[in-house]
mmCIF file of C-alpha atoms in Angstrom:
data_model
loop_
_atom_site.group_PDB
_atom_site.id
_atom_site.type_symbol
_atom_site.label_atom_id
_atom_site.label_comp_id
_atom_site.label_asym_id
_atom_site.label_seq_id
_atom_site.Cartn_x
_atom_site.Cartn_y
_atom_site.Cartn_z
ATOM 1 C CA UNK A 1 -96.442 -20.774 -80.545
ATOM 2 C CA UNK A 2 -98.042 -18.034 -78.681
ATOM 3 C CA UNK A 3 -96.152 -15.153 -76.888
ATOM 4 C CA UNK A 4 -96.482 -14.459 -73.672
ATOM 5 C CA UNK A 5 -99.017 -11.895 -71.835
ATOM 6 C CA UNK A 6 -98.783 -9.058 -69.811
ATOM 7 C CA UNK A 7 -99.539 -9.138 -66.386
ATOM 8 C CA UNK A 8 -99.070 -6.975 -63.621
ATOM 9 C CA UNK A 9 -98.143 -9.278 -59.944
ATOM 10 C CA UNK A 10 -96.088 -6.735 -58.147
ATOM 11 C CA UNK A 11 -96.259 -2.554 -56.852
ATOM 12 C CA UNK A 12 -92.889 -1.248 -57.489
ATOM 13 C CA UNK A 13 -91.168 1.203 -55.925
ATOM 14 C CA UNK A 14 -87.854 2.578 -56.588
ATOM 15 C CA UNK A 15 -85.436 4.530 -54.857
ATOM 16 C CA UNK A 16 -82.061 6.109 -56.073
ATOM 17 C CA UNK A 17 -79.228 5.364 -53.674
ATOM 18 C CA UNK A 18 -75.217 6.477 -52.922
ATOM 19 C CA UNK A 19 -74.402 2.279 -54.225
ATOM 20 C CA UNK A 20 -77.068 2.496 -57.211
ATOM 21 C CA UNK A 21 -80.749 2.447 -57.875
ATOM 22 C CA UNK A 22 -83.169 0.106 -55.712
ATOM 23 C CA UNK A 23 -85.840 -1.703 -57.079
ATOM 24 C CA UNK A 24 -88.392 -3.166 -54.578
ATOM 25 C CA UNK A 25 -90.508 -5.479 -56.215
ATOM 26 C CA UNK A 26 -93.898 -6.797 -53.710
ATOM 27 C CA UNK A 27 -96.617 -9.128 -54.148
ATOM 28 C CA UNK A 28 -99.420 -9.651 -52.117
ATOM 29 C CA UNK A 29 -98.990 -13.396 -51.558
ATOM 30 C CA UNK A 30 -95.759 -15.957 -51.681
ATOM 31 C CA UNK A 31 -92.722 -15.415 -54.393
ATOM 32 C CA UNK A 32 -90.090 -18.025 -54.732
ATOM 33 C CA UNK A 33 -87.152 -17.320 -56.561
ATOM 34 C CA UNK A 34 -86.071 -19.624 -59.680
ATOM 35 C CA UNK A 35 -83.298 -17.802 -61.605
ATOM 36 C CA UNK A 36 -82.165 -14.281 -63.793
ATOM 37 C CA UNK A 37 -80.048 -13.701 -66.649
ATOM 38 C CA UNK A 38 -78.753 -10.734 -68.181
ATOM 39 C CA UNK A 39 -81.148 -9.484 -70.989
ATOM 40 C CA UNK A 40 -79.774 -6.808 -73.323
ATOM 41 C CA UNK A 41 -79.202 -3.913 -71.180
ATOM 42 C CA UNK A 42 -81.942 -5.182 -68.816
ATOM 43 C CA UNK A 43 -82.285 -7.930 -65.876
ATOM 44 C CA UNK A 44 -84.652 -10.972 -66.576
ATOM 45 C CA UNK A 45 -85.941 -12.269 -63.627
ATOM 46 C CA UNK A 46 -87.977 -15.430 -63.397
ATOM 47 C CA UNK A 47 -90.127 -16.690 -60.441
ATOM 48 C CA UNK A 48 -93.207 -18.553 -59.156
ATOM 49 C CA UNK A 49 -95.917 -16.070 -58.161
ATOM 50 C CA UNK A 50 -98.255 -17.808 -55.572
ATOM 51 C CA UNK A 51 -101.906 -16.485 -55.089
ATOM 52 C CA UNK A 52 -104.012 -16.731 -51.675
ATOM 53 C CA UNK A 53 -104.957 -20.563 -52.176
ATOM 54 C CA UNK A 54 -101.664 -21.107 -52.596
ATOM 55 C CA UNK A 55 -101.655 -21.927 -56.651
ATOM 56 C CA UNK A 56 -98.936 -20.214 -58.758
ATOM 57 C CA UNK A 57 -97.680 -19.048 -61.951
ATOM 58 C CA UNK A 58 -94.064 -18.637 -63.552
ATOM 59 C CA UNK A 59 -93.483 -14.952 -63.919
ATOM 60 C CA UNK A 60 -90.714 -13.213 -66.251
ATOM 61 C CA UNK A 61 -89.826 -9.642 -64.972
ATOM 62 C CA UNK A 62 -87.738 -7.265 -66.894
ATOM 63 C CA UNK A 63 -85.966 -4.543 -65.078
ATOM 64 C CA UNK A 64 -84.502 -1.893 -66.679
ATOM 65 C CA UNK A 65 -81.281 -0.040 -64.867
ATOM 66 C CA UNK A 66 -83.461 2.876 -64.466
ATOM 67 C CA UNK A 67 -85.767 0.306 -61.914
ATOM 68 C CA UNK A 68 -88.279 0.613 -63.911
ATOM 69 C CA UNK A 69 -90.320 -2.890 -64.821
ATOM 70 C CA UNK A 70 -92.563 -5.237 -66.687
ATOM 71 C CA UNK A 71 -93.419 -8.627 -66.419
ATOM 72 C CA UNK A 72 -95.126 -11.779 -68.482
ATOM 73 C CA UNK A 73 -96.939 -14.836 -67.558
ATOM 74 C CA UNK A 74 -95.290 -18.032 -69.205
ATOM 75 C CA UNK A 75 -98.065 -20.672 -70.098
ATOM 76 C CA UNK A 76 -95.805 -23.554 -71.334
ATOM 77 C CA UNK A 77 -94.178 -24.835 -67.948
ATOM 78 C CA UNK A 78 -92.631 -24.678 -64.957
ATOM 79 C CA UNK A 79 -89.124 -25.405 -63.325
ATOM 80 C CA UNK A 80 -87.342 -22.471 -65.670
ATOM 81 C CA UNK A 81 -83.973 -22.912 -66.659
ATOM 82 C CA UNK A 82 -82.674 -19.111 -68.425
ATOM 83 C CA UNK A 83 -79.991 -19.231 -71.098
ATOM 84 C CA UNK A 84 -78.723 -17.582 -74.074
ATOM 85 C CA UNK A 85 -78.852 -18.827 -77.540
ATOM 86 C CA UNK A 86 -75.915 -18.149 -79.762
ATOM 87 C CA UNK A 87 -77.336 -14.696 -81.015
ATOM 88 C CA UNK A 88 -77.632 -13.440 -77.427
ATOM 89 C CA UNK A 89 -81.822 -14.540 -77.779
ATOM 90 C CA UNK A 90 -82.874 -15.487 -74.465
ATOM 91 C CA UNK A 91 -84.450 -19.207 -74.117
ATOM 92 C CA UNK A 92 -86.451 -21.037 -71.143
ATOM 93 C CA UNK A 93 -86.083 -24.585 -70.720
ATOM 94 C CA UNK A 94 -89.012 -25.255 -69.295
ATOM 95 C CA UNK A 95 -91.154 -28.395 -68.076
ATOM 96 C CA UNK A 96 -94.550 -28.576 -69.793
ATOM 97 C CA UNK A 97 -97.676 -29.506 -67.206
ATOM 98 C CA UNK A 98 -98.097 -33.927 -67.632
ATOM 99 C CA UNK A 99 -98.702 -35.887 -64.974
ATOM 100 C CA UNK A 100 -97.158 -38.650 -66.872
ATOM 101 C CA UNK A 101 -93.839 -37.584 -68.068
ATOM 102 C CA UNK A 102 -90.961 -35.247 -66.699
ATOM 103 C CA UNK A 103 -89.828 -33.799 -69.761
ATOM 104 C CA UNK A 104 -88.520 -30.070 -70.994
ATOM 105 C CA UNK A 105 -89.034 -27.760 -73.639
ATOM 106 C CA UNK A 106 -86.365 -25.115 -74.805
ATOM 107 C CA UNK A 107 -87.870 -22.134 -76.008
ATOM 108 C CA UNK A 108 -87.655 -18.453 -76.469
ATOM 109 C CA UNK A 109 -89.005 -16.218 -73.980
ATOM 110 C CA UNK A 110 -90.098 -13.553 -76.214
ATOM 111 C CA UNK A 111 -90.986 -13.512 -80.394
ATOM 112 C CA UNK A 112 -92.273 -17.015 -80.383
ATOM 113 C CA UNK A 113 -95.378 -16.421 -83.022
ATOM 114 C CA UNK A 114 -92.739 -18.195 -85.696
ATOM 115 C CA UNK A 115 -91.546 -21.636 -83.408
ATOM 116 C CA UNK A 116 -93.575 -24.238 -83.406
ATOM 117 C CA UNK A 117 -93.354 -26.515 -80.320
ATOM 118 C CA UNK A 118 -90.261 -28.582 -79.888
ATOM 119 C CA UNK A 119 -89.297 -31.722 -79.276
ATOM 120 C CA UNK A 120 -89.084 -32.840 -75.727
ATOM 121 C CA UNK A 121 -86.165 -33.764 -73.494
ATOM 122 C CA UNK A 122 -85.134 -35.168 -70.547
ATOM 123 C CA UNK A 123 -84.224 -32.197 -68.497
ATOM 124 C CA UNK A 124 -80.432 -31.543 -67.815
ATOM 125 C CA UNK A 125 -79.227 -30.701 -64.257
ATOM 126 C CA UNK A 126 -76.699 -28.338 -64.334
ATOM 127 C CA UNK A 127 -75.605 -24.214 -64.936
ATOM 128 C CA UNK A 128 -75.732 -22.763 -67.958
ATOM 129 C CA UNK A 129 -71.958 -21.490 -68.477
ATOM 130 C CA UNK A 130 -71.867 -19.366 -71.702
ATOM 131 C CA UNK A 131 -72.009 -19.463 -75.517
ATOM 132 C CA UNK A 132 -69.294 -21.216 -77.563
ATOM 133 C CA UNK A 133 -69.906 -20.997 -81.636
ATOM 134 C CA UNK A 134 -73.134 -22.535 -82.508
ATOM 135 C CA UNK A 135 -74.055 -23.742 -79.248
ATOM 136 C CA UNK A 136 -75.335 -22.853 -75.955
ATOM 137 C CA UNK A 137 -73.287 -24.651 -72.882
ATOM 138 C CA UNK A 138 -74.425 -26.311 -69.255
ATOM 139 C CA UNK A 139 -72.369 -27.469 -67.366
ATOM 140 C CA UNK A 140 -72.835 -30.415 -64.426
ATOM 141 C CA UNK A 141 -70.943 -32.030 -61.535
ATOM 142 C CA UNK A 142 -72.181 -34.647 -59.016
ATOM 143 C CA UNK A 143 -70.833 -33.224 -55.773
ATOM 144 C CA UNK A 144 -71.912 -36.375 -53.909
ATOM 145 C CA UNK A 145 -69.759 -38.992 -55.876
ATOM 146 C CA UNK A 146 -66.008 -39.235 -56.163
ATOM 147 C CA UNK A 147 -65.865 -41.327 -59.318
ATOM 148 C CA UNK A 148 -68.919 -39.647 -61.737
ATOM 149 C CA UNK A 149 -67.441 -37.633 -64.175
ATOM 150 C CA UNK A 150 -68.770 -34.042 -65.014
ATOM 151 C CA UNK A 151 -71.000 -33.475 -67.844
ATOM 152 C CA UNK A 152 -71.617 -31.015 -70.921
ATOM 153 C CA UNK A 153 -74.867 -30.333 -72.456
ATOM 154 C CA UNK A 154 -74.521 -28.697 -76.198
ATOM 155 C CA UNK A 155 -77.875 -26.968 -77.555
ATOM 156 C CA UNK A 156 -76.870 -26.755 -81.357
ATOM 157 C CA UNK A 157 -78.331 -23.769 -83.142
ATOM 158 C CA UNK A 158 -78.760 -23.351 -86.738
ATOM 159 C CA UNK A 159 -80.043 -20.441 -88.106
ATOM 160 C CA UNK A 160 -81.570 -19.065 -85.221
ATOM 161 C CA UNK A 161 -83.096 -22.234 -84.117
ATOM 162 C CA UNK A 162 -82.365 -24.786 -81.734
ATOM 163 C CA UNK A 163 -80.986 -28.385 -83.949
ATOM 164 C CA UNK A 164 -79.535 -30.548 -81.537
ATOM 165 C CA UNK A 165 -79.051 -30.798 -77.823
ATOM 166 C CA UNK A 166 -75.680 -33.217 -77.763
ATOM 167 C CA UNK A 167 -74.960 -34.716 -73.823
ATOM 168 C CA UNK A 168 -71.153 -35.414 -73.283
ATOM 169 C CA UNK A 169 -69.521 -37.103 -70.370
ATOM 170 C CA UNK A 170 -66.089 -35.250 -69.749
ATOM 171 C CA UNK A 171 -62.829 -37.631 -69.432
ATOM 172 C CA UNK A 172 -61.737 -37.328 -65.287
ATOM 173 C CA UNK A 173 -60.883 -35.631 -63.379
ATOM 174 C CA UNK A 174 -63.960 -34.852 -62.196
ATOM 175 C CA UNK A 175 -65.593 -31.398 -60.404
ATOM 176 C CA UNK A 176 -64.310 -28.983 -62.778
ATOM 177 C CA UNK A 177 -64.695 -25.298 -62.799
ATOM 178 C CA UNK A 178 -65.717 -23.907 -66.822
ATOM 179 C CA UNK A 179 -64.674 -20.920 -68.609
ATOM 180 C CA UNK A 180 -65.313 -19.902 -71.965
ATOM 181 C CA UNK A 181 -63.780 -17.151 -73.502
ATOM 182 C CA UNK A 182 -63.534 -16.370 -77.429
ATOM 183 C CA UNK A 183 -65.761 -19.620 -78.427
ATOM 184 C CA UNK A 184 -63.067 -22.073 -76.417
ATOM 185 C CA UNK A 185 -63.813 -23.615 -73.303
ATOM 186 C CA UNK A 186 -61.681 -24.267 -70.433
ATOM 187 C CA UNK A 187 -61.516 -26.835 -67.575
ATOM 188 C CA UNK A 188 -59.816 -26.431 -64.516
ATOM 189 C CA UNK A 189 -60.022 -29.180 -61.752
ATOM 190 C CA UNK A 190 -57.891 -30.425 -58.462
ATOM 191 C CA UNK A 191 -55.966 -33.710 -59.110
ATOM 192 C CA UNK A 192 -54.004 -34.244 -56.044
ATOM 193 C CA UNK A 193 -51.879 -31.524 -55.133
ATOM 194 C CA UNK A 194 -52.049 -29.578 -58.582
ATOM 195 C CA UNK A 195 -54.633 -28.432 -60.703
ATOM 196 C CA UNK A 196 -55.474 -29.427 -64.474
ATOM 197 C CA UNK A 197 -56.026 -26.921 -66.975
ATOM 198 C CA UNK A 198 -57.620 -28.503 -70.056
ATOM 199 C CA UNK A 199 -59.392 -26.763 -73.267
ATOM 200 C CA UNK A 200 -62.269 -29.171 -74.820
ATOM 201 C CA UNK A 201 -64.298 -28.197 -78.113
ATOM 202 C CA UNK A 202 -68.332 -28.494 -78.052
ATOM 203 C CA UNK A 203 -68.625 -32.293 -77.910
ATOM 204 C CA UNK A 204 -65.903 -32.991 -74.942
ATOM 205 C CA UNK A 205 -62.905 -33.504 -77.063
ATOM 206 C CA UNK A 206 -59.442 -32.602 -75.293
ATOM 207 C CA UNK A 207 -57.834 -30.022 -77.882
ATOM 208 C CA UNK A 208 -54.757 -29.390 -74.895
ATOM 209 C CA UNK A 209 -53.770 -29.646 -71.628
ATOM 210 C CA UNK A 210 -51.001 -28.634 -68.934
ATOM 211 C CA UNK A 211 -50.817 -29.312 -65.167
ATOM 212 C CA UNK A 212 -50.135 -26.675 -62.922
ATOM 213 C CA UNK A 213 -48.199 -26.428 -59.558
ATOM 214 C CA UNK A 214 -49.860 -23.767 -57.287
ATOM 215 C CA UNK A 215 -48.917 -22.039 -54.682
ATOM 216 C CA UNK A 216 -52.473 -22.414 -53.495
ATOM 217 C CA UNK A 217 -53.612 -26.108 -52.455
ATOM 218 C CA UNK A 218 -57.335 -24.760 -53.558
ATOM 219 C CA UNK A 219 -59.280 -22.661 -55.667
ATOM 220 C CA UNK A 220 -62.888 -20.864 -55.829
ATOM 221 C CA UNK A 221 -63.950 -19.652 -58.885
ATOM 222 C CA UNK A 222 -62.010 -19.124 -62.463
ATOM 223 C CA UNK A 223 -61.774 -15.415 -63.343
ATOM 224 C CA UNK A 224 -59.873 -15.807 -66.380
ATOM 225 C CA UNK A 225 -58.334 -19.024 -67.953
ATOM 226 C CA UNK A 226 -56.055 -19.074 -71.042
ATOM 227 C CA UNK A 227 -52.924 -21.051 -72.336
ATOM 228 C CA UNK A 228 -51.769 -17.795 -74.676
ATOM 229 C CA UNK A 229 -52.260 -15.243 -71.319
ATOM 230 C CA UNK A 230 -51.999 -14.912 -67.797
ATOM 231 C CA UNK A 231 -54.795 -16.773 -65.872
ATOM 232 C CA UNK A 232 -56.408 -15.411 -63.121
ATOM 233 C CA UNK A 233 -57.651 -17.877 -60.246
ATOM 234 C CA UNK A 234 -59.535 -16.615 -57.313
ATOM 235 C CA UNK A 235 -58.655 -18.680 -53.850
ATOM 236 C CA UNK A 236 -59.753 -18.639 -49.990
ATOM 237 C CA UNK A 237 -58.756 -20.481 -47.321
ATOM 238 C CA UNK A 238 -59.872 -19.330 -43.728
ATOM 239 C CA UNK A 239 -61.129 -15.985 -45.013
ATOM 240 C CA UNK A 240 -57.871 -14.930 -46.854
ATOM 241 C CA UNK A 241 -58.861 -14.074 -50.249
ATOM 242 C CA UNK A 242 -56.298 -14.062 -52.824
ATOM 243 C CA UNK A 243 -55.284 -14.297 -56.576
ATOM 244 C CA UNK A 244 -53.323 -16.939 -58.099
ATOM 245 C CA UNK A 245 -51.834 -15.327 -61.288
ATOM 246 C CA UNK A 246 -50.361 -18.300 -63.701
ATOM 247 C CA UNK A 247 -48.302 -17.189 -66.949
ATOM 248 C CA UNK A 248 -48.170 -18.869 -70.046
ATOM 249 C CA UNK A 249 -45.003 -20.543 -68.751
ATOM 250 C CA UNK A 250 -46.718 -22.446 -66.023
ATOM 251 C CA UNK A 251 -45.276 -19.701 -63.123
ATOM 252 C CA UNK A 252 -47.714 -19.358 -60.187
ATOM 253 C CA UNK A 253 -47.637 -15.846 -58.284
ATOM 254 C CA UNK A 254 -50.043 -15.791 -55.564
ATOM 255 C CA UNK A 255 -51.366 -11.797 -54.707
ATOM 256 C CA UNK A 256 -53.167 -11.328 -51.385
ATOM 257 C CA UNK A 257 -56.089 -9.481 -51.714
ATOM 258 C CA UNK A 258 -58.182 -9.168 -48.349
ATOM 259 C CA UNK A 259 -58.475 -11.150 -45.088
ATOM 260 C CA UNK A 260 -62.421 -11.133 -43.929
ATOM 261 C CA UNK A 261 -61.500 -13.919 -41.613
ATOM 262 C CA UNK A 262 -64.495 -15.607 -41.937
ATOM 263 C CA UNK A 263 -64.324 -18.662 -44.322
ATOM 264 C CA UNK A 264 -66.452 -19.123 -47.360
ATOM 265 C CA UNK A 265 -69.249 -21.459 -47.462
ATOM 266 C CA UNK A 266 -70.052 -21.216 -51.266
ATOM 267 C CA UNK A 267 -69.199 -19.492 -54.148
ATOM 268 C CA UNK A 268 -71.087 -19.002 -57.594
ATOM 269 C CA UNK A 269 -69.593 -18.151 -61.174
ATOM 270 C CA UNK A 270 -68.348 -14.826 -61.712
ATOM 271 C CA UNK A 271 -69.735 -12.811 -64.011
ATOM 272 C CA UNK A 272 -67.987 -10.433 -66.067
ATOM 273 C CA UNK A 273 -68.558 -7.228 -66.653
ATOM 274 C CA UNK A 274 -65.862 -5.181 -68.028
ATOM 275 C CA UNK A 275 -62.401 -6.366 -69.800
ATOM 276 C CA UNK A 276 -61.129 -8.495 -67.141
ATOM 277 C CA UNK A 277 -63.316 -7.238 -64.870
ATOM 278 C CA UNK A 278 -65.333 -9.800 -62.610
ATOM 279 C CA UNK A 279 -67.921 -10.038 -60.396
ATOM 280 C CA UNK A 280 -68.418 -13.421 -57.687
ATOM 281 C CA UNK A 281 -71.080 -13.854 -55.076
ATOM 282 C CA UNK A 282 -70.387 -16.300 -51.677
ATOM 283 C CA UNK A 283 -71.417 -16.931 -48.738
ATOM 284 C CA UNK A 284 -70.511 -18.116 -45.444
ATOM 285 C CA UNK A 285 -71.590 -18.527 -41.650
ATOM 286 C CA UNK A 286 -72.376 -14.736 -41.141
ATOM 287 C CA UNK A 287 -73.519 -13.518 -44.265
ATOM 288 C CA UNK A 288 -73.001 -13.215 -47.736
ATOM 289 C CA UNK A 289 -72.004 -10.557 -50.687
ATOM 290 C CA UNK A 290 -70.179 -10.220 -53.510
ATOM 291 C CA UNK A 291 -66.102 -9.225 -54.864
ATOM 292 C CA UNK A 292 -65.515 -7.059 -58.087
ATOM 293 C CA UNK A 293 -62.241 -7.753 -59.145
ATOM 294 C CA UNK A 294 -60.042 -6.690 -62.303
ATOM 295 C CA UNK A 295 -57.021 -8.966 -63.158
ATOM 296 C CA UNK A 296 -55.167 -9.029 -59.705
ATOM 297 C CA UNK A 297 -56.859 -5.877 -58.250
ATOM 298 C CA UNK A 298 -59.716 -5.917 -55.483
ATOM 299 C CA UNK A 299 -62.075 -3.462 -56.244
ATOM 300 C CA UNK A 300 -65.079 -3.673 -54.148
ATOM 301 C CA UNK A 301 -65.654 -6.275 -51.609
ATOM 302 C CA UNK A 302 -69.854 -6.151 -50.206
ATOM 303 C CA UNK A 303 -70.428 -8.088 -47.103
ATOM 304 C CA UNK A 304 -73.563 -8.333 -45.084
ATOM 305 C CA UNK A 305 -71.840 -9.432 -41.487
ATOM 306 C CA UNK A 306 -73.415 -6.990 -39.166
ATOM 307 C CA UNK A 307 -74.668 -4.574 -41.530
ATOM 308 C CA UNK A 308 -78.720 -3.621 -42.754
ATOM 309 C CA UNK A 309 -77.460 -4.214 -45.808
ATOM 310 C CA UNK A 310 -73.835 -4.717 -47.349
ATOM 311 C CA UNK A 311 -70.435 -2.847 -46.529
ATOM 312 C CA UNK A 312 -67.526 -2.502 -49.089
ATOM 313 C CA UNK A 313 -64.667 -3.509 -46.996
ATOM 314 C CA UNK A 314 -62.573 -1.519 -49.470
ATOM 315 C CA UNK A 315 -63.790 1.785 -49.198
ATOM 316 C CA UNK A 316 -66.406 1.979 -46.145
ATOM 317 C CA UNK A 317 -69.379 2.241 -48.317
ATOM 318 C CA UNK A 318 -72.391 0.593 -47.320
ATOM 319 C CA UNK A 319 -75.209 -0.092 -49.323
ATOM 320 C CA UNK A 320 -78.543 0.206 -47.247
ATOM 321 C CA UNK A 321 -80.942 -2.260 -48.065
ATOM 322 C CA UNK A 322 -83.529 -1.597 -44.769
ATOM 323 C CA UNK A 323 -83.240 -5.575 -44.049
ATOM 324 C CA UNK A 324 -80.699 -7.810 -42.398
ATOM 325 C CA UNK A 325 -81.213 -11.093 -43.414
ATOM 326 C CA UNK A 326 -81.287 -10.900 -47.391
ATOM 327 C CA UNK A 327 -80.277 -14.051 -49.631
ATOM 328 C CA UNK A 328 -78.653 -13.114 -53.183
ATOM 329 C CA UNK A 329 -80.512 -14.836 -55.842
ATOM 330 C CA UNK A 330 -78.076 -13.439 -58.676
ATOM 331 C CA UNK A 331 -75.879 -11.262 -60.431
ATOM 332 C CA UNK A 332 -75.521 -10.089 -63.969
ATOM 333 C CA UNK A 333 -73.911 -7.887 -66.363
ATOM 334 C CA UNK A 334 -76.620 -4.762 -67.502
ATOM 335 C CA UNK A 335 -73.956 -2.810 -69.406
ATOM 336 C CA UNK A 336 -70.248 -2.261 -69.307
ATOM 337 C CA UNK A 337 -68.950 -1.863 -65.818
ATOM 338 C CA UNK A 338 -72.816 -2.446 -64.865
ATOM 339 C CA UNK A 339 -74.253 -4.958 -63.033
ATOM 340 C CA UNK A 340 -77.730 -5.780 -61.085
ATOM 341 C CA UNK A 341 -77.862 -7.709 -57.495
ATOM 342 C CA UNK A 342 -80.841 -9.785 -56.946
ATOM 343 C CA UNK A 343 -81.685 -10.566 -53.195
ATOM 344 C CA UNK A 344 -84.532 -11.812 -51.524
ATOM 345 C CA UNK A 345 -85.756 -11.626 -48.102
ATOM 346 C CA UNK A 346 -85.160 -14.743 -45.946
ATOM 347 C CA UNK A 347 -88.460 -16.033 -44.747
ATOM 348 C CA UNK A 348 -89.457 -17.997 -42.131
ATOM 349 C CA UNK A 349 -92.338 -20.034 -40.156
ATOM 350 C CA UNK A 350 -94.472 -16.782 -39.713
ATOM 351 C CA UNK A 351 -93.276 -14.610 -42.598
ATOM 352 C CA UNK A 352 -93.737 -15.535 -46.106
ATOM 353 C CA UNK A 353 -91.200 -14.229 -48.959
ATOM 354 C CA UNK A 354 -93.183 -11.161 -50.828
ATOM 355 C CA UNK A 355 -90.398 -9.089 -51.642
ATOM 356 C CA UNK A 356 -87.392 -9.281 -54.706
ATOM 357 C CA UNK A 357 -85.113 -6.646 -54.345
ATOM 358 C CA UNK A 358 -82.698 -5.883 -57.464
ATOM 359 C CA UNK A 359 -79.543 -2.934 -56.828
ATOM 360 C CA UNK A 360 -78.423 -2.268 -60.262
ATOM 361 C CA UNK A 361 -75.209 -1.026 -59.770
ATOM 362 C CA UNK A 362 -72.681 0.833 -61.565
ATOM 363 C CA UNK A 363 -68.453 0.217 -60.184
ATOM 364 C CA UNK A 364 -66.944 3.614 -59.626
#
């Protein structure tokens, strides 16, 4: 296959700040934001670049932490769907141009001079979660039904190269939350009033189980799962955020981290970026931002509610971003204890979106 070229869509201008260094990226017509990864050290950003007569292209954008970028036109498809391969590589699913056939490749974004094009697939809805072994995970849960039950896509690797991509339907219940940590991957869903805590290999099959009795009724995101260590849960109900710490042993402790009053909308999956050190985006009626947390601990907590930008309701920091309506795209991990914020403006009837905006950010 052919690599990808160089082309240059965007000025950039960069601007160190008190909360990290500011990377303004601007085009002259339409961008609309598809999804970033970490990549190395770096941020990998990809997104449809629109011209004046309204045609576009899928754009890869690397930023360094230093703001710095460079970015590459992909000729293969559309719809992009960033993971990681085994090795830490980073692939594109992507959906080659036939107006016949809604299929997807997997590829690599960069070094492809040595793959030659791959079979096609029907594409897979769902997140990519992590890396487990040989294979590269997604993850998928129909919020609209009540009986579907979640599903698993496996890419197999083998040296280097993608083998097989295995779909699995997990046993109920349904809506789970995924972990993986140390090649195993966790499960943790509602059933009633407790939660199951499951560990499944690569193809779906239960390796062990427990139920769990909370103290909370619900959770948001899994920070941590484990049945050999503590697991850490994070919960909010009505704007009280908290941690539900559960032992080995099955003992739930619940430790009350913040109230923001305002209830949570969404929440994405945390991203780590330090030894039990986490990093979850939400959103809710006012705004949106993001909580660092490490174990139990509340670190930093950035909210845009009536702020130009986000305020750390732990220490009275605010990070100016010179807008106050910004959407967060992403998050990832750059380096240890590093991470970089993706936000967009929001647009409207009379104001296209020409603007990404990336805060790589180091926690203090």
């Amino acid at each position: 296959m052919k690599n990808i070229d160089r082309i240059h869509p965007f000025k950039s201008t960069i601007k160190k700040t008190a909360s990290g260094m500011v990377t303004t990226l601007a085009a002259d017509f339409n961008i609309s934001a598809k999804e970033s990864i970490s990549f190395g050290t770096k941020t990998l950003l990809a997104n449809y670049i629109y011209d004046k007569d309204e045609n576009y292209n899928l754009v890869y954008t690397v930023i360094d932490n230093d703001g710095s970028e460079e970015s590459f036109v992909e000729d293969d498809g559309i719809l992009p769907t960033l993971f990681l391969s085994p090795d830490l590589e980073n692939y594109a699913s992507v959906v080659p141009y036939d107006p016949d056939k809604d299929l997807e490749i997997s590829i690599p974004v960069f070094n492809r001079e040595n793959i030659e094009l791959l079979k096609k697939n029907r594409p897979f809805t769902g997140d990519f979660i992590g890396t487990s072994n040989q294979y590269s995970i997604f993850h998928n849960s129909d919020i609209w039904s009540d009986t579907k039950p979640d599903k698993l896509l496996a890419i197999e690797f083998k040296n280097g190269s993608i083998k097989k991509k295995h779909n699995v339907k997990i046993a109920l219940p349904r809506n789970n939350n995924i972990y993986i940590q140390n090649n195993k991957i966790h499960l943790l869903a509602k059933d009633k009033t407790n939660w199951v805590h499951r560990q499944i290999d690569e193809l779906g099959n239960l390796m062990q189980e427990r139920t769990i009795k909370p103290n909370n009724k619900f959770f948001r995101q899994i920070l941590s799962l484990s049945f050999e260590e503590n697991s850490f849960i994070l919960c909010e109900e009505k704007g009280k955020i908290s941690i539900e710490v559960i032992s080995v042993q099955n003992a739930c402790n619940t430790i009350n981290l913040i109230e923001i009053e305002d209830e949570f909308y969404n929440t994405w999956q945390p991203v780590q970026v330090a030894e039990q050190t986490f990093v979850t985006r939400f959103n809710n009626e006012f705004g949106n931002g993001w909580i660092t947390t490490k174990n139990e601990q509340l670190l930093e907590l950035f909210y845009s509610k009536g702020e130009e930008g986000y305020k750390n309701l732990v220490t009275g920091e605010v990070a100016e971003m010179n807008n106050e309506n910004l959407i967060i795209s992403s998050i990832n991990k750059v380096k240890e204890n590093c991470y970089a914020v993706v936000f967009y403006p929001m647009a409207n009837d009379e104001n296209e979106c020409k603007e990404r905006i990336i805060l790589n950010r180091t926690i203090k």
